[in-house]
PDB file of C-alpha atoms in Angstrom:
ATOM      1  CA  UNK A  26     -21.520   5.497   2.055  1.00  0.00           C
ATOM      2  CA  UNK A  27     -17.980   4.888   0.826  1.00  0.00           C
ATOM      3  CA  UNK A  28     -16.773   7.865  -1.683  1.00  0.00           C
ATOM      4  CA  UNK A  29     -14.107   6.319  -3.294  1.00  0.00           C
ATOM      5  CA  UNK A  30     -13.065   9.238  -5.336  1.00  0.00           C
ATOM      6  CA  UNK A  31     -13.205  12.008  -2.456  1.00  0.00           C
ATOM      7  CA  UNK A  32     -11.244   9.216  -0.322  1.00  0.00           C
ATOM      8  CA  UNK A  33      -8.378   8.572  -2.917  1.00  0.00           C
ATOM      9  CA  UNK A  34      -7.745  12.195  -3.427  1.00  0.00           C
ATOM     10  CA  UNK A  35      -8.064  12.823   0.246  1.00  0.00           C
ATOM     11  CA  UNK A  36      -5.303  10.707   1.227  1.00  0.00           C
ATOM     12  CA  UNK A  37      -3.631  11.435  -1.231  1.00  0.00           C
ATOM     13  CA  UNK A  38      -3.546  14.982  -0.038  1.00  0.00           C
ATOM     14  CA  UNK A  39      -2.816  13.840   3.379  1.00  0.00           C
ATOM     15  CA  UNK A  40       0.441  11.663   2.339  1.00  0.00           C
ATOM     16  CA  UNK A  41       1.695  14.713   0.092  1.00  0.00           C
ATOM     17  CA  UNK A  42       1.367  17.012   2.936  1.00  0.00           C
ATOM     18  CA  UNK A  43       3.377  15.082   5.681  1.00  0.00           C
ATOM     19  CA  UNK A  44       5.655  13.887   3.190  1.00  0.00           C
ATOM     20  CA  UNK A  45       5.108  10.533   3.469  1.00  0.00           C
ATOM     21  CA  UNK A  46       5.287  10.845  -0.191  1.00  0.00           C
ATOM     22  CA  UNK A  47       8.081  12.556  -1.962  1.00  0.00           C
ATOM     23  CA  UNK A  48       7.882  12.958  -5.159  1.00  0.00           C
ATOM     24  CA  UNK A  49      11.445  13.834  -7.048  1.00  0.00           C
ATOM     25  CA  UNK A  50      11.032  13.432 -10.938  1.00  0.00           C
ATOM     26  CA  UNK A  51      14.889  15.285 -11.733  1.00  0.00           C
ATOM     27  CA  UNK A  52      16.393  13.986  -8.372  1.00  0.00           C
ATOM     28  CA  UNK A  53      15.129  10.082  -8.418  1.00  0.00           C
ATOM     29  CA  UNK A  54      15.307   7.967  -5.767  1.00  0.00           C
ATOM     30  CA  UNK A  55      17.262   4.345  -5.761  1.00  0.00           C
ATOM     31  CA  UNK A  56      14.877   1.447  -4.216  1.00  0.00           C
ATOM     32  CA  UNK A  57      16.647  -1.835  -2.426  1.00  0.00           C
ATOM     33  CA  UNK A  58      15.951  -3.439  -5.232  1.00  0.00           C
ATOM     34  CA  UNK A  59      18.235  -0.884  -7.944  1.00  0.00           C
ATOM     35  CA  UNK A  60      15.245   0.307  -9.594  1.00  0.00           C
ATOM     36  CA  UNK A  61      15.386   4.290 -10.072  1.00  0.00           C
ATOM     37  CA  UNK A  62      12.233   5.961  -9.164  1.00  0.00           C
ATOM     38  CA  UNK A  63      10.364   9.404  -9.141  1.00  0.00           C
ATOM     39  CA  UNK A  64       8.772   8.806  -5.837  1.00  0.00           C
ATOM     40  CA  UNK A  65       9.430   7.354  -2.271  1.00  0.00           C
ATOM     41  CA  UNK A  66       6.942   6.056   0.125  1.00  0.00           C
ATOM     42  CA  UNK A  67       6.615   5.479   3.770  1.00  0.00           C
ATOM     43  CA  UNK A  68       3.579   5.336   5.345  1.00  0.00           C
ATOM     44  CA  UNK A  69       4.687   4.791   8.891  1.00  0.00           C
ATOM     45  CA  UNK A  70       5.041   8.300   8.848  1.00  0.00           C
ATOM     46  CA  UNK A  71       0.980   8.573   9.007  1.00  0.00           C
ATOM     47  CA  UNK A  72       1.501   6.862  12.437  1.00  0.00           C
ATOM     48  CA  UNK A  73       3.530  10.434  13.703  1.00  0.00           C
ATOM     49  CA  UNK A  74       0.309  12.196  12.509  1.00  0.00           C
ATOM     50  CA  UNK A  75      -2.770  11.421  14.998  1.00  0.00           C
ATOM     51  CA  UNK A  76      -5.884  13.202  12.435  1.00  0.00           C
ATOM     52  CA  UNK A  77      -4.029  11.423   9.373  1.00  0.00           C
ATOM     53  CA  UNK A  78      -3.719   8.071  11.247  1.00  0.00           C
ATOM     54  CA  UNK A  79      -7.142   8.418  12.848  1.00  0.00           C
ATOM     55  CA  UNK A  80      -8.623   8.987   9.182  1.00  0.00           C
ATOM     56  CA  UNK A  81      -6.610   6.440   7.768  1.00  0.00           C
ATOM     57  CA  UNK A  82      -7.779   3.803  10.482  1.00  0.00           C
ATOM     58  CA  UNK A  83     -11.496   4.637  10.001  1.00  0.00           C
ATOM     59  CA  UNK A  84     -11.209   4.477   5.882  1.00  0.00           C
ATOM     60  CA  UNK A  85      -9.339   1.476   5.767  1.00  0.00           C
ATOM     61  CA  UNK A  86     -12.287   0.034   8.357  1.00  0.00           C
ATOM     62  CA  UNK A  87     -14.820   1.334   5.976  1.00  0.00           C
ATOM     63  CA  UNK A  88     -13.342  -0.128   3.079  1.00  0.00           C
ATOM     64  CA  UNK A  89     -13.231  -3.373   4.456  1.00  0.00           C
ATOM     65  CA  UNK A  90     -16.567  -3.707   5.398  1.00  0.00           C
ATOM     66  CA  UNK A  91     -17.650  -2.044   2.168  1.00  0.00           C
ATOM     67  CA  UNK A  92     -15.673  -4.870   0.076  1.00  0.00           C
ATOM     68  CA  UNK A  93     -15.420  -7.794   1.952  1.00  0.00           C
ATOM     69  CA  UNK A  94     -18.383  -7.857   4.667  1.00  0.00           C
ATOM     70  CA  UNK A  95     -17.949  -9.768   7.997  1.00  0.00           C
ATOM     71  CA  UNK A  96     -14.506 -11.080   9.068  1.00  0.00           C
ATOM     72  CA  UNK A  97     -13.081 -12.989  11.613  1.00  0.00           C
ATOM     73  CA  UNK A  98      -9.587 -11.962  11.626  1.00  0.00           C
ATOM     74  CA  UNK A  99      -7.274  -8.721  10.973  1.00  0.00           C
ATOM     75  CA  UNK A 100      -3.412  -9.780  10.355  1.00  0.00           C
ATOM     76  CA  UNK A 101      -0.862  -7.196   9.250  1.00  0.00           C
ATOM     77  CA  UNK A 102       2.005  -7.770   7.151  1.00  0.00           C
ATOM     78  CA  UNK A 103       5.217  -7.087   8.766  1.00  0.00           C
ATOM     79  CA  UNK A 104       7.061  -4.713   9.078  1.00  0.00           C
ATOM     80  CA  UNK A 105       4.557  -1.737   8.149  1.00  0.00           C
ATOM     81  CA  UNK A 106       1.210  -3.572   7.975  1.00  0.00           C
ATOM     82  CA  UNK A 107       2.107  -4.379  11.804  1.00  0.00           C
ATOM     83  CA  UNK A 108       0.596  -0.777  13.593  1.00  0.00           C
ATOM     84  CA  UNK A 109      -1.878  -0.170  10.606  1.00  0.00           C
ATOM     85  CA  UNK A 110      -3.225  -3.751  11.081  1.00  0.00           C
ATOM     86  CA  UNK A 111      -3.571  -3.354  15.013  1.00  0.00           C
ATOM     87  CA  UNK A 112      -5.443  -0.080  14.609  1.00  0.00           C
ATOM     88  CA  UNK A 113      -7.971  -1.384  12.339  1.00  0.00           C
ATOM     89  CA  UNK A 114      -8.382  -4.178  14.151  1.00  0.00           C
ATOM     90  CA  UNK A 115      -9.200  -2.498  17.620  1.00  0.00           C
ATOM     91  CA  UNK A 116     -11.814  -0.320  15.589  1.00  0.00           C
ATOM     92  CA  UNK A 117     -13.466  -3.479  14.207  1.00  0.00           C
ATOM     93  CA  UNK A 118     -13.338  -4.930  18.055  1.00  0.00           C
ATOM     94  CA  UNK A 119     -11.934  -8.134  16.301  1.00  0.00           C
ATOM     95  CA  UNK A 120      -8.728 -10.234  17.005  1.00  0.00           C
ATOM     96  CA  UNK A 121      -5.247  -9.241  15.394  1.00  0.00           C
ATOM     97  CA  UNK A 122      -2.384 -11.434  13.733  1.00  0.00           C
ATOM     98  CA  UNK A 123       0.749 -10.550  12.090  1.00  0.00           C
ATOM     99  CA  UNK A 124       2.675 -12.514   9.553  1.00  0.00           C
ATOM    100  CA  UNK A 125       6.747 -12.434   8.873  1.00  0.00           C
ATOM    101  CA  UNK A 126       8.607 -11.940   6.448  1.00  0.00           C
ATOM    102  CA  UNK A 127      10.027 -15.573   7.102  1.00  0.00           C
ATOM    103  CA  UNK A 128       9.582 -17.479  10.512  1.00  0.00           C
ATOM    104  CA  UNK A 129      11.461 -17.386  13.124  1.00  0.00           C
ATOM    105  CA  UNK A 130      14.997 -18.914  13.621  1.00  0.00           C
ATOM    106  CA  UNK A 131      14.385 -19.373  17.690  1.00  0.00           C
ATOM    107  CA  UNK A 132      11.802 -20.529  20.067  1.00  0.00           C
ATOM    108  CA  UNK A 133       8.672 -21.759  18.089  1.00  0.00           C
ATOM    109  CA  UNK A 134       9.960 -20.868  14.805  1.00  0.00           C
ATOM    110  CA  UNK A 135       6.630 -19.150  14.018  1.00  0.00           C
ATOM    111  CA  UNK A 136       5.954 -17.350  10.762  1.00  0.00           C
ATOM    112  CA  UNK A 137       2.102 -15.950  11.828  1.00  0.00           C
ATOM    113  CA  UNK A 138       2.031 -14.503  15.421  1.00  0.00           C
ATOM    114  CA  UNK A 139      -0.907 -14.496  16.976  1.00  0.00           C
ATOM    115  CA  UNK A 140      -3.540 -16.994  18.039  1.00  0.00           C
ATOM    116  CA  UNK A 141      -5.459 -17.601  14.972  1.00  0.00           C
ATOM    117  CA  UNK A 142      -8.365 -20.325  14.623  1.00  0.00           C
ATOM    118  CA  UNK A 143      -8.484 -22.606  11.103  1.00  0.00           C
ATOM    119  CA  UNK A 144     -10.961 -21.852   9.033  1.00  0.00           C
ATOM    120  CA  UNK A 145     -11.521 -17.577  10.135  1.00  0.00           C
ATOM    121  CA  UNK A 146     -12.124 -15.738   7.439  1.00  0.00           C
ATOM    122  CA  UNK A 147      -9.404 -12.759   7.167  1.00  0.00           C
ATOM    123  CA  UNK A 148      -8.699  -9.438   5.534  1.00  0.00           C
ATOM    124  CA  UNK A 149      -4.883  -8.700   5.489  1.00  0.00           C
ATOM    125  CA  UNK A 150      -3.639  -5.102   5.748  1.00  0.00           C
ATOM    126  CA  UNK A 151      -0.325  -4.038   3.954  1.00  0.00           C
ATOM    127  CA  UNK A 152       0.478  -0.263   3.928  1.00  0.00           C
ATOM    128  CA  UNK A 153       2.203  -0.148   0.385  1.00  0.00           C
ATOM    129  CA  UNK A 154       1.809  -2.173  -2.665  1.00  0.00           C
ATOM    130  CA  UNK A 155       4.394  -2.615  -5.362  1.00  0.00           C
ATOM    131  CA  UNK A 156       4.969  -5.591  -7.244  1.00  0.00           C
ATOM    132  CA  UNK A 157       2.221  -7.465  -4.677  1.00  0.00           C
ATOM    133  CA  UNK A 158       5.488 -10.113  -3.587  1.00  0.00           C
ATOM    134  CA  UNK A 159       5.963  -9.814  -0.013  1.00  0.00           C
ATOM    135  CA  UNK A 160       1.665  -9.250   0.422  1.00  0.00           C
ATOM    136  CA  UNK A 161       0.855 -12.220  -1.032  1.00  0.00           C
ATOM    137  CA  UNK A 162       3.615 -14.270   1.072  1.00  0.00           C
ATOM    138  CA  UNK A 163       1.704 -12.983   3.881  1.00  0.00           C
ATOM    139  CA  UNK A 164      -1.782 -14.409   1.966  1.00  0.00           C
ATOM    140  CA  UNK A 165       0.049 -17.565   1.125  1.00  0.00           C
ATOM    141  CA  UNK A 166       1.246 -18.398   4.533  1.00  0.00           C
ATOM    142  CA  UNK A 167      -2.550 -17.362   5.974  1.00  0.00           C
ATOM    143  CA  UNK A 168      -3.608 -19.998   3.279  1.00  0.00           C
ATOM    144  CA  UNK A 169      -1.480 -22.367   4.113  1.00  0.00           C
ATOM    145  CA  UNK A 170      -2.160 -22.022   8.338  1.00  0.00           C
ATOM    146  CA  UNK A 171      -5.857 -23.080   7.266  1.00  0.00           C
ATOM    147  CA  UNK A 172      -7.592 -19.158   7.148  1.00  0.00           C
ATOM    148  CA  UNK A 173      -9.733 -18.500   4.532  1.00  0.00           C
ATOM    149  CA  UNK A 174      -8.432 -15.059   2.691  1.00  0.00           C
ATOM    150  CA  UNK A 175     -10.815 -12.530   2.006  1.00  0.00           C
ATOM    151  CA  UNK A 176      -8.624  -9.868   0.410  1.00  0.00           C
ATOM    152  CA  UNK A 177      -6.280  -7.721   1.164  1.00  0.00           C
ATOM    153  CA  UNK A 178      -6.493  -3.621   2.016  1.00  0.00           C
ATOM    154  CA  UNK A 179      -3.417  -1.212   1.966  1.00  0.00           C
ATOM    155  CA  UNK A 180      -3.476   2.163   1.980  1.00  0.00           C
ATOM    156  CA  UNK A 181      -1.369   3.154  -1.379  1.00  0.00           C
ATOM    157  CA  UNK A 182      -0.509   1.064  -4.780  1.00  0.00           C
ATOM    158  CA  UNK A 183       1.467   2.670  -7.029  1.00  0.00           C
ATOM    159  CA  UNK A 184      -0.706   0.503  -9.804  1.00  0.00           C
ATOM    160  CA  UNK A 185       1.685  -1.481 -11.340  1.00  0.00           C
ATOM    161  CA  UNK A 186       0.454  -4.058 -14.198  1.00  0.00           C
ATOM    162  CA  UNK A 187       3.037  -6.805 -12.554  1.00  0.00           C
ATOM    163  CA  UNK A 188       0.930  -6.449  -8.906  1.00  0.00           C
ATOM    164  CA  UNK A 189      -2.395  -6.422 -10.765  1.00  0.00           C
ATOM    165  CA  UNK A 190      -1.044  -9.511 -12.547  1.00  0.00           C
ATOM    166  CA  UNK A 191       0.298 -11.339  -9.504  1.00  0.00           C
ATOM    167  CA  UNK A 192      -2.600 -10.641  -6.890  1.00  0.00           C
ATOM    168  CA  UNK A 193      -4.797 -12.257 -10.229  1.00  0.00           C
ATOM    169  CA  UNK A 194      -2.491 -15.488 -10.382  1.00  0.00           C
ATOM    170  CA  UNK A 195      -2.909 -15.785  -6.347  1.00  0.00           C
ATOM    171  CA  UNK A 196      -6.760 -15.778  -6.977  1.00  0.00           C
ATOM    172  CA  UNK A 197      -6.508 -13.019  -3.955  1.00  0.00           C
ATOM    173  CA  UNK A 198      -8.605  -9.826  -3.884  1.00  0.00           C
ATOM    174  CA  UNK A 199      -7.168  -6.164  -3.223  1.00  0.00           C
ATOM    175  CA  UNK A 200      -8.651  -2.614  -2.604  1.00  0.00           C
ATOM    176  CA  UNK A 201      -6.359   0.634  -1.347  1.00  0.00           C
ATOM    177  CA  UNK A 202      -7.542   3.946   0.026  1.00  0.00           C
ATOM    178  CA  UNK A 203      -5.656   5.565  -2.970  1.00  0.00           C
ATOM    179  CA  UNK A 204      -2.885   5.375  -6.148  1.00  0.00           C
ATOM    180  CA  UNK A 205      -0.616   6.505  -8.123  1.00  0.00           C
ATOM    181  CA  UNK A 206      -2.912   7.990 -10.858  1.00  0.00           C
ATOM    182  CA  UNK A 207      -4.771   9.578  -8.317  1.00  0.00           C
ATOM    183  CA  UNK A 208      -1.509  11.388  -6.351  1.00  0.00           C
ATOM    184  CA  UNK A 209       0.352  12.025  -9.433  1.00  0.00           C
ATOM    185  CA  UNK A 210      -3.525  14.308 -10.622  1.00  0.00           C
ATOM    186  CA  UNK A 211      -3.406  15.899  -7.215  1.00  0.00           C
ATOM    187  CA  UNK A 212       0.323  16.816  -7.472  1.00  0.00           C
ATOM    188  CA  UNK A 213       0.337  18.545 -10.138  1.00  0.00           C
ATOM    189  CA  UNK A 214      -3.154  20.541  -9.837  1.00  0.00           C
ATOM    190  CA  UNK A 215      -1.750  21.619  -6.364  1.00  0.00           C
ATOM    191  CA  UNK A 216       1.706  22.735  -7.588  1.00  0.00           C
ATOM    192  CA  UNK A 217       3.790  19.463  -5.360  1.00  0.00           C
ATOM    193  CA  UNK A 218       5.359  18.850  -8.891  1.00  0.00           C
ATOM    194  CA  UNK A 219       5.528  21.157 -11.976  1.00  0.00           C
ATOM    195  CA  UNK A 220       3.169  20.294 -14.980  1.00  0.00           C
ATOM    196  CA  UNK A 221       5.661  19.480 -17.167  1.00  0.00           C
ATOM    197  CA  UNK A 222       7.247  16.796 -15.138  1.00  0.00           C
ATOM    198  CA  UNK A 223       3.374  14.832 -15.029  1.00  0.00           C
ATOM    199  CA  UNK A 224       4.733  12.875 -18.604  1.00  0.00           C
ATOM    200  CA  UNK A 225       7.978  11.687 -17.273  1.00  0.00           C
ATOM    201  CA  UNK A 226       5.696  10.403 -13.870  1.00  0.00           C
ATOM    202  CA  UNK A 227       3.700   8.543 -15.910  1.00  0.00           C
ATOM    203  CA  UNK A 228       6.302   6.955 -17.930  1.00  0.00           C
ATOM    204  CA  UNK A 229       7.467   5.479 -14.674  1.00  0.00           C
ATOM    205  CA  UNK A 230       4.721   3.627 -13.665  1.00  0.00           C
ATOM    206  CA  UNK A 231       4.595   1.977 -17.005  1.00  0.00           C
ATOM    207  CA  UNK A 232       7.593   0.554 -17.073  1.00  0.00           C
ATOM    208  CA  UNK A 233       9.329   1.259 -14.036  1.00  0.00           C
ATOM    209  CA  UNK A 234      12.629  -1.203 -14.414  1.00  0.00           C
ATOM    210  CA  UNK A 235      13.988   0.299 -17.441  1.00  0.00           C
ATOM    211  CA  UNK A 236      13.170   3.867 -16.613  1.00  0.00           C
ATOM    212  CA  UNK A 237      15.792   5.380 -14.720  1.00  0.00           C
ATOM    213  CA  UNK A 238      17.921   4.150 -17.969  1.00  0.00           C
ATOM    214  CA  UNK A 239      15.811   6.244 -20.460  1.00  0.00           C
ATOM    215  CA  UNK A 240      16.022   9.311 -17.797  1.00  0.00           C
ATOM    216  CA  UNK A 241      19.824   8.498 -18.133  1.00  0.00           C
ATOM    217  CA  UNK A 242      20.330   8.876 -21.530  1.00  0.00           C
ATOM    218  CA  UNK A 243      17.913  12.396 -21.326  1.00  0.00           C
ATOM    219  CA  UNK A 244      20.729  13.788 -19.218  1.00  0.00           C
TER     220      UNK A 244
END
């Protein structure tokens, strides 16, 4: 049986602890897209990790025959969703695609590599979501190649309204192995952040464009 709970806070542990999640509430981090944040995340650092990636692969495995039943089809979003994707799919036994981030400027100009059949019903793995943007481009272009979408599994959301919002308007499902609520909880009851800073954390993920301004006029 699928624990959700025990699984969220487990991998949630297991990011904390190999730092594939820093968390940095007085120091914040600046994403590509000038957005200030409290946290950084990079899952392809569960890859370095084999007991992490191995419990990783078997969750996200669970989770998608938990939520979505039998598929066809695994495709990974590129760049991240690429070795995450693969892995699942070898534990499934079932065929593996990847989708660009835009298709390619040589040779066949593809945008979905792999052999995939119309009509296959297909669960897409990303390894973060955000704002959902770049995931559903991936869904979109599945969509458009004739695949039926079943949803779409990552391992981490940091549970933004705008991605809950987004995945709605694409009329595409979503589950992850754990969130921000959940790491944020863990943090703090096992000292990665101090108690105090749990407000300011949370203030983030409500409105994370206009936050590192507010921090700014703290200091």
């Amino acid at each position: 049986m699928y624990n959700k709970s025990d699984i969220e806070l487990k991998v949630a542990e297991f990011l904390l602890q190999i730092k594939a999640i820093k968390l940095q509430p007085n120091n914040p981090f600046t994403w590509a897209s000038g957005w200030k944040s409290p946290i950084y995340c990079d899952n392809r650092i569960t890859l370095s990790h084999p007991s992490v990636r191995t419990y990783i692969r078997q969750k996200l495995t669970q989770l998608i025959q938990e939520e979505y039943g039998s598929v066809d089809l695994i495709a990974g979003v590129a760049t991240a969703g690429i070795p995450q994707g693969a892995l699942v799919a070898q534990e499934l036994g079932l065929p593996f695609a990847y989708v660009r981030s835009k298709a390619k400027e040589h040779g066949t100009g593809s945008l979905i590599e792999g052999e995939i059949v119309e009509g296959q019903r297909v669960v897409v793995i990303e390894d973060l979501i955000s704002t959902g943007k770049s995931s559903l481009q991936a869904v979109e272009a599945l969509r458009n190649a004739g695949l039926s979408v079943a949803g779409l599994v990552a391992i981490f959301t940091y549970g933004f309204d705008l991605a809950e919002e987004n995945f709605k308007e694409a009329k595409c499902r979503f589950s992850t192995l754990s969130n921000y609520n959940t790491l944020i909880e863990y943090a703090a009851e096992h000292s990665f952040i101090a108690q105090n800073d749990v407000d300011l954390l949370a203030k983030w993920r409500r409105n994370p464009s206009d936050w590192g301004k507010e921090l700014e006029q703290l200091t």
